[in-house]
Coordinates of C-alpha atoms in Angstrom, one line a residue:
X308 CA 0.0 0.0 0.0
X309 CA 1.4 3.4 -0.9
X310 CA 2.2 6.0 1.8
X311 CA -0.6 8.5 2.2
X312 CA 0.7 12.0 2.9
X313 CA 0.0 13.1 6.5
X314 CA -0.6 9.5 7.7
X315 CA 1.9 7.7 9.8
X316 CA 3.7 4.6 8.4
X317 CA 2.2 2.1 10.8
X318 CA 4.4 -0.8 9.7
X319 CA 7.6 1.2 10.5
X320 CA 6.2 2.2 13.9
X321 CA 5.3 -1.4 14.6
X322 CA 8.8 -2.4 13.7
X323 CA 10.3 0.2 16.0
X324 CA 8.0 -0.9 18.9
X325 CA 9.0 -4.5 18.3
X326 CA 12.7 -3.5 18.5
X327 CA 12.1 -1.5 21.6
X328 CA 10.2 -4.4 23.2
X329 CA 13.1 -6.7 22.3
X330 CA 15.7 -4.3 23.8
X331 CA 13.7 -3.8 27.0
X332 CA 13.2 -7.6 27.4
X333 CA 17.0 -8.0 27.3
X334 CA 17.7 -5.4 29.9
X335 CA 18.4 -7.8 32.8
X336 CA 20.9 -9.7 30.6
X337 CA 22.5 -6.4 29.4
X338 CA 22.8 -5.2 33.0
X339 CA 24.4 -8.5 34.1
X340 CA 26.8 -8.3 31.2
X341 CA 27.6 -4.7 31.9
X342 CA 28.3 -5.4 35.6
X343 CA 30.6 -8.3 34.6
X344 CA 32.9 -6.0 32.5
X345 CA 36.4 -5.6 33.7
X346 CA 39.2 -3.8 32.0
X347 CA 42.8 -5.0 32.3
X348 CA 46.0 -3.4 31.2
X349 CA 49.7 -3.9 31.7
X350 CA 52.4 -1.2 31.7
X351 CA 54.7 -1.2 28.7
X352 CA 57.5 -2.8 30.8
X353 CA 55.0 -5.4 32.2
X354 CA 55.8 -4.4 35.8
X355 CA 52.4 -3.1 36.6
X356 CA 49.0 -4.7 36.0
X357 CA 45.7 -2.8 36.7
X358 CA 42.2 -4.3 36.7
X359 CA 39.1 -2.0 36.9
X360 CA 35.4 -2.7 37.1
X361 CA 32.7 -1.6 34.8
X362 CA 32.6 2.0 36.2
X363 CA 36.4 2.3 36.1
X364 CA 37.0 1.7 39.8
X365 CA 40.3 0.0 40.5
X366 CA 39.8 -3.6 41.6
X367 CA 43.3 -5.0 41.4
X368 CA 46.8 -3.5 41.2
X369 CA 49.8 -5.7 40.8
X370 CA 53.3 -4.2 41.1
X371 CA 56.3 -6.4 40.3
X372 CA 58.7 -6.3 43.2
X373 CA 61.6 -5.7 40.8
X374 CA 60.3 -2.1 40.5
X375 CA 61.7 -1.5 44.0
X376 CA 65.2 -2.3 42.9
X377 CA 65.5 1.2 41.4
X378 CA 63.1 3.3 43.3
X379 CA 61.7 6.3 41.4
X380 CA 58.4 7.3 42.9
X381 CA 57.5 9.8 40.1
X382 CA 58.1 7.2 37.4
X383 CA 56.2 4.6 39.4
X384 CA 53.2 6.8 40.0
X385 CA 53.1 7.9 36.3
X386 CA 53.2 4.3 35.2
X387 CA 50.4 3.3 37.6
X388 CA 48.2 6.2 36.4
X389 CA 48.8 5.3 32.7
X390 CA 48.2 1.6 33.3
X391 CA 45.0 2.3 35.2
X392 CA 43.9 4.7 32.5
X393 CA 44.5 2.0 29.8
X394 CA 42.4 -0.5 31.9
X395 CA 39.6 2.1 32.1
X396 CA 39.7 2.5 28.3
X397 CA 39.5 -1.3 27.9
X398 CA 36.4 -1.5 30.2
X399 CA 34.8 1.4 28.3
X400 CA 35.4 -0.4 24.9
X401 CA 33.8 -3.6 26.3
X402 CA 30.8 -1.7 27.7
X403 CA 30.2 0.0 24.4
X404 CA 30.4 -3.3 22.6
X405 CA 27.8 -4.8 25.0
X406 CA 25.4 -1.9 24.4
X407 CA 26.0 -1.9 20.6
X408 CA 25.2 -5.6 20.5
X409 CA 22.1 -5.2 22.6
X410 CA 20.5 -2.1 21.1
X411 CA 18.9 -2.0 17.6
X412 CA 20.7 0.3 15.2
X413 CA 18.0 3.0 15.3
X414 CA 18.2 3.2 19.1
X415 CA 22.0 3.3 19.1
X416 CA 21.8 6.3 16.8
X417 CA 19.9 8.1 19.5
X418 CA 22.9 8.1 21.8
X419 CA 24.9 11.3 21.1
X420 CA 28.6 11.0 20.4
X421 CA 29.2 13.5 23.3
X422 CA 27.5 11.1 25.7
X423 CA 29.5 8.1 24.4
X424 CA 32.7 10.2 24.6
X425 CA 31.8 11.0 28.2
X426 CA 31.1 7.5 29.2
X427 CA 34.2 6.2 27.6
X428 CA 36.5 8.9 28.9
X429 CA 38.9 9.0 31.7
X430 CA 38.0 11.5 34.5
X431 CA 41.2 13.4 33.8
X432 CA 40.0 14.1 30.2
X433 CA 36.6 15.1 31.4
X434 CA 38.2 17.5 33.9
X435 CA 40.4 19.0 31.3
X436 CA 37.5 19.5 28.9
X437 CA 35.5 21.3 31.6
X438 CA 38.5 23.5 32.4
X439 CA 38.9 24.3 28.7
X440 CA 35.2 25.1 28.3
X441 CA 35.5 27.6 31.3
X442 CA 38.0 29.4 29.6

């Protein structure tokens, strides 16, 4: 049947509602998968390992005792921050993949790139952006 000007395309609307119903039925599974996300990263020298949870909170931090042979607190702290940051980025990528797999493409498009950037960003980047915006 041809589209009539001024009348809604009911079949398209039914399809969107079906997609939305499917997505909402999957919410418990999506939530479970999102909560199971962990991000893991190693420092380039493999002396530090960081594991973060789905919201970027540090769950594990392993520091190889060999680091203490040549103590350099600034280098150690920098390496820890960089490694944790890489783990957070890993968790963010995984979370985005879970959401992208679960949501229909037309619903994924509703999420703005700014919101996705915020969710997948490290707090230091968000802070810098806020400072840059202020002036």
